[in-house]
């Protein structure tokens, strides 16, 4: 093991926080998010509200931190953990996405004048998405009971208890953390540039979805940096979160439109495709508004540390 970094302590003043090294910042963040993962694991098992969403967020934060600060750790078990965390996030996402989609569509239907909701639209939405949600929740419980999940939790405990620091972590002070933030920001900037150049709407939507992932990764990396980065780190977290939300709204609109097209084209006896088409048009407007918001936010995005 290359070295044992100083662990961040509570109540640091600004000068002390600035001296925290990248390895110490990473370790504190991983410890915090591991604890949150375990808290939400128990809440998911008890099927408490929002538990799946919060566990998914902690999973993503752990994976992002291990990716953004990967040069500080030996390749294993960090790389294997990132793979397992990605798997877990996907399982949790199946339930969360069905839940969010149902709420989005039902709110959209409820906002329409009653005379423009033709046929059992609300019932059809529930029929499709409640079934998906129930199946996805069952998959979540199976995942939490699996050997893979148990081994992942054990590996994560071992990593935070005795981190396998790389040689590159030695002497990694605040400037090393800032360099990693700049690298993640460059990844985001490349996606933004790629999206701007793409003229095909479907391909641009795919690129913007990837840009959202890069914004999320930058946000979580900046969260870990915040104890040392101060206001600059806080500004980066806020900006990345705003961009992530705008691009998330855009992606939700893309997915919703796809579902509405399918539901309209497969409308059965007693149904009418009119309302699905109307909702699709509203979602098109939402998608354009979200993309406009994203462009406005990017113009004000901080240049980096």
mmCIF file of C-alpha atoms in Angstrom:
data_model
loop_
_atom_site.group_PDB
_atom_site.id
_atom_site.type_symbol
_atom_site.label_atom_id
_atom_site.label_comp_id
_atom_site.label_asym_id
_atom_site.label_seq_id
_atom_site.Cartn_x
_atom_site.Cartn_y
_atom_site.Cartn_z
ATOM 1 C CA UNK A 1 0.000 0.000 0.000
ATOM 2 C CA UNK A 2 1.500 3.325 -1.092
ATOM 3 C CA UNK A 3 0.529 5.470 1.880
ATOM 4 C CA UNK A 4 -2.133 6.194 4.478
ATOM 5 C CA UNK A 5 -3.755 9.564 3.760
ATOM 6 C CA UNK A 6 -4.893 11.859 6.471
ATOM 7 C CA UNK A 7 -8.626 11.362 7.013
ATOM 8 C CA UNK A 8 -10.755 14.511 6.779
ATOM 9 C CA UNK A 9 -12.031 15.609 10.146
ATOM 10 C CA UNK A 10 -15.184 17.476 11.064
ATOM 11 C CA UNK A 11 -15.074 21.219 11.670
ATOM 12 C CA UNK A 12 -12.109 22.076 9.470
ATOM 13 C CA UNK A 13 -11.621 25.790 8.818
ATOM 14 C CA UNK A 14 -11.103 26.954 5.219
ATOM 15 C CA UNK A 15 -7.303 26.811 5.345
ATOM 16 C CA UNK A 16 -7.297 23.303 6.802
ATOM 17 C CA UNK A 17 -9.854 22.073 4.266
ATOM 18 C CA UNK A 18 -7.763 23.424 1.415
ATOM 19 C CA UNK A 19 -4.911 21.180 2.493
ATOM 20 C CA UNK A 20 -6.971 17.992 2.325
ATOM 21 C CA UNK A 21 -5.526 15.700 -0.317
ATOM 22 C CA UNK A 22 -7.493 14.073 -3.110
ATOM 23 C CA UNK A 23 -7.166 10.619 -1.544
ATOM 24 C CA UNK A 24 -8.544 11.814 1.804
ATOM 25 C CA UNK A 25 -11.442 13.554 0.053
ATOM 26 C CA UNK A 26 -12.247 10.435 -1.933
ATOM 27 C CA UNK A 27 -12.114 8.193 1.132
ATOM 28 C CA UNK A 28 -14.465 10.433 3.117
ATOM 29 C CA UNK A 29 -16.935 10.538 0.215
ATOM 30 C CA UNK A 30 -16.864 6.766 -0.283
ATOM 31 C CA UNK A 31 -17.423 6.181 3.426
ATOM 32 C CA UNK A 32 -20.381 8.561 3.441
ATOM 33 C CA UNK A 33 -22.019 7.023 0.378
ATOM 34 C CA UNK A 34 -21.431 3.448 1.538
ATOM 35 C CA UNK A 35 -23.248 4.280 4.780
ATOM 36 C CA UNK A 36 -26.098 5.804 2.781
ATOM 37 C CA UNK A 37 -26.288 2.739 0.530
ATOM 38 C CA UNK A 38 -26.710 0.471 3.552
ATOM 39 C CA UNK A 39 -29.323 2.765 5.099
ATOM 40 C CA UNK A 40 -31.372 2.767 1.935
ATOM 41 C CA UNK A 41 -30.893 -0.986 1.467
ATOM 42 C CA UNK A 42 -32.867 -1.563 4.675
ATOM 43 C CA UNK A 43 -35.541 0.925 3.582
ATOM 44 C CA UNK A 44 -35.865 -0.758 0.172
ATOM 45 C CA UNK A 45 -36.364 -4.128 1.846
ATOM 46 C CA UNK A 46 -39.132 -2.531 3.938
ATOM 47 C CA UNK A 47 -40.577 -0.957 0.740
ATOM 48 C CA UNK A 48 -40.496 2.562 2.175
ATOM 49 C CA UNK A 49 -41.316 5.513 -0.122
ATOM 50 C CA UNK A 50 -38.445 6.924 -2.200
ATOM 51 C CA UNK A 51 -36.041 4.281 -0.874
ATOM 52 C CA UNK A 52 -35.335 2.821 -4.328
ATOM 53 C CA UNK A 53 -34.588 6.275 -5.713
ATOM 54 C CA UNK A 54 -32.246 7.178 -2.836
ATOM 55 C CA UNK A 55 -30.427 3.865 -2.999
ATOM 56 C CA UNK A 56 -29.970 4.308 -6.731
ATOM 57 C CA UNK A 57 -28.484 7.776 -6.147
ATOM 58 C CA UNK A 58 -25.985 6.497 -3.570
ATOM 59 C CA UNK A 59 -25.052 3.696 -5.968
ATOM 60 C CA UNK A 60 -24.407 6.194 -8.741
ATOM 61 C CA UNK A 61 -22.411 8.470 -6.459
ATOM 62 C CA UNK A 62 -20.150 5.602 -5.445
ATOM 63 C CA UNK A 63 -19.620 4.503 -9.032
ATOM 64 C CA UNK A 64 -18.967 8.047 -10.259
ATOM 65 C CA UNK A 65 -16.445 8.732 -7.510
ATOM 66 C CA UNK A 66 -14.578 5.508 -8.249
ATOM 67 C CA UNK A 67 -14.497 6.482 -11.933
ATOM 68 C CA UNK A 68 -13.533 10.147 -11.564
ATOM 69 C CA UNK A 69 -10.812 9.454 -8.973
ATOM 70 C CA UNK A 70 -9.764 6.080 -10.366
ATOM 71 C CA UNK A 71 -6.095 7.077 -10.684
ATOM 72 C CA UNK A 72 -5.865 7.183 -6.906
ATOM 73 C CA UNK A 73 -6.699 3.496 -6.498
ATOM 74 C CA UNK A 74 -5.302 0.238 -7.777
ATOM 75 C CA UNK A 75 -7.406 -1.168 -10.635
ATOM 76 C CA UNK A 76 -8.904 -3.893 -8.465
ATOM 77 C CA UNK A 77 -11.244 -4.123 -6.727
ATOM 78 C CA UNK A 78 -12.300 -0.619 -7.843
ATOM 79 C CA UNK A 79 -12.981 -1.674 -11.442
ATOM 80 C CA UNK A 80 -15.027 -4.716 -10.391
ATOM 81 C CA UNK A 81 -16.959 -2.566 -7.938
ATOM 82 C CA UNK A 82 -17.819 -0.079 -10.670
ATOM 83 C CA UNK A 83 -19.231 -2.926 -12.735
ATOM 84 C CA UNK A 84 -21.306 -4.233 -9.842
ATOM 85 C CA UNK A 85 -22.546 -0.755 -8.964
ATOM 86 C CA UNK A 86 -23.596 -0.216 -12.583
ATOM 87 C CA UNK A 87 -25.527 -3.488 -12.477
ATOM 88 C CA UNK A 88 -27.239 -2.496 -9.228
ATOM 89 C CA UNK A 89 -28.155 0.954 -10.558
ATOM 90 C CA UNK A 90 -29.726 -0.641 -13.630
ATOM 91 C CA UNK A 91 -31.814 -3.009 -11.501
ATOM 92 C CA UNK A 92 -32.964 -0.171 -9.244
ATOM 93 C CA UNK A 93 -33.569 1.988 -12.306
ATOM 94 C CA UNK A 94 -36.110 -0.424 -13.759
ATOM 95 C CA UNK A 95 -38.441 0.184 -10.827
ATOM 96 C CA UNK A 96 -37.695 3.880 -10.486
ATOM 97 C CA UNK A 97 -38.183 4.615 -14.193
ATOM 98 C CA UNK A 98 -41.562 2.842 -14.327
ATOM 99 C CA UNK A 99 -42.654 4.775 -11.234
ATOM 100 C CA UNK A 100 -41.556 8.151 -12.602
ATOM 101 C CA UNK A 101 -43.073 7.491 -16.027
ATOM 102 C CA UNK A 102 -46.447 6.539 -14.555
ATOM 103 C CA UNK A 103 -46.567 9.656 -12.381
ATOM 104 C CA UNK A 104 -45.522 11.853 -15.307
ATOM 105 C CA UNK A 105 -48.168 10.468 -17.646
ATOM 106 C CA UNK A 106 -50.964 10.457 -15.073
ATOM 107 C CA UNK A 107 -50.214 14.088 -14.180
ATOM 108 C CA UNK A 108 -50.245 14.946 -17.870
ATOM 109 C CA UNK A 109 -53.620 13.248 -18.388
ATOM 110 C CA UNK A 110 -55.061 14.941 -15.292
ATOM 111 C CA UNK A 111 -54.056 18.360 -16.668
ATOM 112 C CA UNK A 112 -56.133 17.881 -19.838
ATOM 113 C CA UNK A 113 -59.717 19.064 -20.331
ATOM 114 C CA UNK A 114 -61.960 16.020 -19.703
ATOM 115 C CA UNK A 115 -63.536 16.252 -23.157
ATOM 116 C CA UNK A 116 -60.091 15.787 -24.754
ATOM 117 C CA UNK A 117 -59.323 12.556 -22.882
ATOM 118 C CA UNK A 118 -60.948 10.031 -25.180
ATOM 119 C CA UNK A 119 -61.139 6.457 -23.981
ATOM 120 C CA UNK A 120 -59.612 4.711 -20.929
ATOM 121 C CA UNK A 121 -56.242 6.477 -21.201
ATOM 122 C CA UNK A 122 -55.521 6.596 -17.466
ATOM 123 C CA UNK A 123 -56.449 2.947 -17.013
ATOM 124 C CA UNK A 124 -54.204 1.941 -19.928
ATOM 125 C CA UNK A 125 -51.261 3.808 -18.413
ATOM 126 C CA UNK A 126 -51.737 2.004 -15.113
ATOM 127 C CA UNK A 127 -52.152 -1.333 -16.865
ATOM 128 C CA UNK A 128 -48.831 -0.963 -18.659
ATOM 129 C CA UNK A 129 -46.692 0.719 -16.011
ATOM 130 C CA UNK A 130 -47.951 -0.739 -12.743
ATOM 131 C CA UNK A 131 -47.193 -4.178 -14.132
ATOM 132 C CA UNK A 132 -43.695 -3.032 -15.133
ATOM 133 C CA UNK A 133 -43.139 -1.496 -11.697
ATOM 134 C CA UNK A 134 -44.288 -4.599 -9.814
ATOM 135 C CA UNK A 135 -42.012 -6.817 -11.877
ATOM 136 C CA UNK A 136 -39.087 -4.425 -11.443
ATOM 137 C CA UNK A 137 -39.532 -4.267 -7.650
ATOM 138 C CA UNK A 138 -39.424 -8.044 -7.528
ATOM 139 C CA UNK A 139 -36.139 -7.918 -9.462
ATOM 140 C CA UNK A 140 -34.772 -5.414 -6.929
ATOM 141 C CA UNK A 141 -35.501 -7.729 -4.001
ATOM 142 C CA UNK A 142 -33.933 -10.662 -5.860
ATOM 143 C CA UNK A 143 -30.834 -8.566 -6.510
ATOM 144 C CA UNK A 144 -30.490 -7.587 -2.847
ATOM 145 C CA UNK A 145 -30.730 -11.249 -1.855
ATOM 146 C CA UNK A 146 -28.168 -12.336 -4.455
ATOM 147 C CA UNK A 147 -24.589 -13.466 -3.842
ATOM 148 C CA UNK A 148 -23.392 -10.767 -6.241
ATOM 149 C CA UNK A 149 -24.842 -8.011 -4.101
ATOM 150 C CA UNK A 150 -23.515 -9.529 -0.896
ATOM 151 C CA UNK A 151 -20.016 -9.818 -2.358
ATOM 152 C CA UNK A 152 -20.189 -6.237 -3.644
ATOM 153 C CA UNK A 153 -21.079 -4.932 -0.166
ATOM 154 C CA UNK A 154 -18.181 -6.892 1.329
ATOM 155 C CA UNK A 155 -15.746 -5.582 -1.278
ATOM 156 C CA UNK A 156 -16.902 -2.031 -0.685
ATOM 157 C CA UNK A 157 -16.457 -2.430 3.078
ATOM 158 C CA UNK A 158 -12.936 -3.708 2.526
ATOM 159 C CA UNK A 159 -12.084 -0.870 0.159
ATOM 160 C CA UNK A 160 -13.111 1.904 2.556
ATOM 161 C CA UNK A 161 -11.529 0.146 5.551
ATOM 162 C CA UNK A 162 -8.168 -0.398 3.862
ATOM 163 C CA UNK A 163 -8.004 1.479 0.536
ATOM 164 C CA UNK A 164 -5.647 -0.008 -2.087
ATOM 165 C CA UNK A 165 -4.051 3.320 -2.960
ATOM 166 C CA UNK A 166 -2.041 3.509 -6.156
ATOM 167 C CA UNK A 167 1.463 4.930 -6.388
ATOM 168 C CA UNK A 168 -0.114 7.941 -8.092
ATOM 169 C CA UNK A 169 -2.069 8.737 -4.952
ATOM 170 C CA UNK A 170 1.095 9.584 -3.028
ATOM 171 C CA UNK A 171 1.232 13.298 -2.418
ATOM 172 C CA UNK A 172 -2.063 13.874 -4.216
ATOM 173 C CA UNK A 173 -3.047 17.208 -2.730
ATOM 174 C CA UNK A 174 -5.816 19.619 -3.619
ATOM 175 C CA UNK A 175 -4.371 20.263 -7.107
ATOM 176 C CA UNK A 176 -4.749 16.585 -7.984
ATOM 177 C CA UNK A 177 -8.450 16.737 -7.132
ATOM 178 C CA UNK A 178 -8.821 19.889 -9.202
ATOM 179 C CA UNK A 179 -7.147 18.186 -12.171
ATOM 180 C CA UNK A 180 -9.656 15.346 -11.977
ATOM 181 C CA UNK A 181 -12.533 17.841 -11.909
ATOM 182 C CA UNK A 182 -11.121 19.554 -14.996
ATOM 183 C CA UNK A 183 -10.905 16.213 -16.772
ATOM 184 C CA UNK A 184 -14.550 15.442 -16.054
ATOM 185 C CA UNK A 185 -15.567 18.911 -17.187
ATOM 186 C CA UNK A 186 -13.682 18.364 -20.442
ATOM 187 C CA UNK A 187 -15.635 15.149 -21.005
ATOM 188 C CA UNK A 188 -18.870 17.081 -20.574
ATOM 189 C CA UNK A 189 -17.721 19.881 -22.883
ATOM 190 C CA UNK A 190 -16.901 17.339 -25.600
ATOM 191 C CA UNK A 191 -20.438 15.916 -25.426
ATOM 192 C CA UNK A 192 -21.959 19.410 -25.573
ATOM 193 C CA UNK A 193 -19.862 20.213 -28.640
ATOM 194 C CA UNK A 194 -20.858 16.930 -30.264
ATOM 195 C CA UNK A 195 -24.568 17.583 -29.632
ATOM 196 C CA UNK A 196 -24.322 21.093 -31.074
ATOM 197 C CA UNK A 197 -22.862 19.750 -34.311
ATOM 198 C CA UNK A 198 -25.439 16.936 -34.704
ATOM 199 C CA UNK A 199 -28.384 17.855 -36.935
ATOM 200 C CA UNK A 200 -30.368 14.614 -36.692
ATOM 201 C CA UNK A 201 -32.859 15.022 -33.776
ATOM 202 C CA UNK A 202 -32.752 11.362 -32.716
ATOM 203 C CA UNK A 203 -28.961 11.202 -32.721
ATOM 204 C CA UNK A 204 -28.759 14.527 -30.886
ATOM 205 C CA UNK A 205 -31.124 13.197 -28.229
ATOM 206 C CA UNK A 206 -28.810 10.223 -27.714
ATOM 207 C CA UNK A 207 -25.800 12.520 -27.364
ATOM 208 C CA UNK A 208 -27.652 14.765 -24.908
ATOM 209 C CA UNK A 209 -28.481 11.685 -22.854
ATOM 210 C CA UNK A 210 -24.754 10.926 -22.678
ATOM 211 C CA UNK A 211 -24.088 14.571 -21.786
ATOM 212 C CA UNK A 212 -26.497 14.199 -18.876
ATOM 213 C CA UNK A 213 -24.450 11.257 -17.603
ATOM 214 C CA UNK A 214 -21.270 13.338 -17.879
ATOM 215 C CA UNK A 215 -22.918 16.217 -15.986
ATOM 216 C CA UNK A 216 -23.949 13.808 -13.247
ATOM 217 C CA UNK A 217 -20.441 12.385 -13.002
ATOM 218 C CA UNK A 218 -18.975 15.886 -12.775
ATOM 219 C CA UNK A 219 -21.496 16.833 -10.092
ATOM 220 C CA UNK A 220 -20.597 13.868 -7.913
ATOM 221 C CA UNK A 221 -16.857 14.386 -8.414
ATOM 222 C CA UNK A 222 -17.295 18.018 -7.362
ATOM 223 C CA UNK A 223 -19.270 16.909 -4.293
ATOM 224 C CA UNK A 224 -16.265 14.898 -3.150
ATOM 225 C CA UNK A 225 -13.992 17.894 -3.820
ATOM 226 C CA UNK A 226 -16.222 20.394 -1.969
ATOM 227 C CA UNK A 227 -14.529 20.143 1.503
ATOM 228 C CA UNK A 228 -11.348 21.490 -0.086
ATOM 229 C CA UNK A 229 -12.784 23.357 -3.066
ATOM 230 C CA UNK A 230 -15.050 25.680 -1.108
ATOM 231 C CA UNK A 231 -17.227 28.062 -3.109
ATOM 232 C CA UNK A 232 -15.696 27.036 -6.449
ATOM 233 C CA UNK A 233 -16.654 23.413 -5.785
ATOM 234 C CA UNK A 234 -20.109 24.470 -4.614
ATOM 235 C CA UNK A 235 -20.647 26.461 -7.812
ATOM 236 C CA UNK A 236 -19.584 23.467 -9.896
ATOM 237 C CA UNK A 237 -21.956 21.144 -8.023
ATOM 238 C CA UNK A 238 -24.847 23.572 -8.478
ATOM 239 C CA UNK A 239 -24.147 24.145 -12.175
ATOM 240 C CA UNK A 240 -23.737 20.448 -12.946
ATOM 241 C CA UNK A 241 -26.914 19.603 -11.057
ATOM 242 C CA UNK A 242 -28.868 22.234 -12.983
ATOM 243 C CA UNK A 243 -27.572 20.922 -16.297
ATOM 244 C CA UNK A 244 -28.294 17.338 -15.231
ATOM 245 C CA UNK A 245 -31.896 18.231 -14.378
ATOM 246 C CA UNK A 246 -32.516 20.046 -17.662
ATOM 247 C CA UNK A 247 -31.071 17.149 -19.643
ATOM 248 C CA UNK A 248 -32.994 14.698 -17.455
ATOM 249 C CA UNK A 249 -36.235 16.481 -18.322
ATOM 250 C CA UNK A 250 -35.266 16.283 -21.987
ATOM 251 C CA UNK A 251 -34.561 12.543 -21.754
ATOM 252 C CA UNK A 252 -37.801 11.917 -19.846
ATOM 253 C CA UNK A 253 -39.653 13.669 -22.648
ATOM 254 C CA UNK A 254 -37.905 11.545 -25.295
ATOM 255 C CA UNK A 255 -38.794 8.305 -23.465
ATOM 256 C CA UNK A 256 -42.366 9.468 -22.787
ATOM 257 C CA UNK A 257 -42.927 10.292 -26.460
ATOM 258 C CA UNK A 258 -41.703 6.869 -27.471
ATOM 259 C CA UNK A 259 -44.132 5.214 -25.057
ATOM 260 C CA UNK A 260 -47.011 7.425 -26.210
ATOM 261 C CA UNK A 261 -46.344 6.550 -29.860
ATOM 262 C CA UNK A 262 -46.455 2.876 -28.974
ATOM 263 C CA UNK A 263 -49.603 3.191 -26.895
ATOM 264 C CA UNK A 264 -51.347 5.175 -29.612
ATOM 265 C CA UNK A 265 -50.380 2.743 -32.353
ATOM 266 C CA UNK A 266 -51.529 -0.276 -30.319
ATOM 267 C CA UNK A 267 -54.806 1.204 -29.052
ATOM 268 C CA UNK A 268 -57.355 -1.586 -28.869
ATOM 269 C CA UNK A 269 -61.107 -1.829 -28.826
ATOM 270 C CA UNK A 270 -62.725 0.975 -26.847
ATOM 271 C CA UNK A 271 -59.601 3.145 -27.117
ATOM 272 C CA UNK A 272 -58.892 6.205 -29.228
ATOM 273 C CA UNK A 273 -55.483 7.315 -30.408
ATOM 274 C CA UNK A 274 -56.375 11.023 -30.306
ATOM 275 C CA UNK A 275 -55.374 11.670 -26.681
ATOM 276 C CA UNK A 276 -52.052 9.861 -27.043
ATOM 277 C CA UNK A 277 -51.252 12.106 -30.006
ATOM 278 C CA UNK A 278 -52.212 15.201 -28.037
ATOM 279 C CA UNK A 279 -50.008 14.180 -25.117
ATOM 280 C CA UNK A 280 -47.189 13.470 -27.556
ATOM 281 C CA UNK A 281 -47.421 17.032 -28.898
ATOM 282 C CA UNK A 282 -47.259 18.422 -25.353
ATOM 283 C CA UNK A 283 -44.186 16.311 -24.665
ATOM 284 C CA UNK A 284 -42.557 17.612 -27.849
ATOM 285 C CA UNK A 285 -42.976 21.134 -26.486
ATOM 286 C CA UNK A 286 -41.544 20.057 -23.124
ATOM 287 C CA UNK A 287 -38.544 18.496 -24.828
ATOM 288 C CA UNK A 288 -37.797 21.662 -26.814
ATOM 289 C CA UNK A 289 -38.134 23.787 -23.675
ATOM 290 C CA UNK A 290 -35.740 21.491 -21.772
ATOM 291 C CA UNK A 291 -33.166 21.666 -24.558
ATOM 292 C CA UNK A 292 -33.443 25.457 -24.602
ATOM 293 C CA UNK A 293 -32.930 25.527 -20.824
ATOM 294 C CA UNK A 294 -29.879 23.270 -21.123
ATOM 295 C CA UNK A 295 -28.291 25.581 -23.709
ATOM 296 C CA UNK A 296 -28.909 28.611 -21.507
ATOM 297 C CA UNK A 297 -27.377 26.873 -18.477
ATOM 298 C CA UNK A 298 -24.325 25.760 -20.438
ATOM 299 C CA UNK A 299 -23.556 29.354 -21.456
ATOM 300 C CA UNK A 300 -23.229 30.222 -17.741
ATOM 301 C CA UNK A 301 -21.383 27.052 -16.763
ATOM 302 C CA UNK A 302 -18.292 27.741 -14.579
ATOM 303 C CA UNK A 303 -14.960 27.285 -16.353
ATOM 304 C CA UNK A 304 -13.579 24.948 -13.707
ATOM 305 C CA UNK A 305 -11.086 25.049 -10.832
#
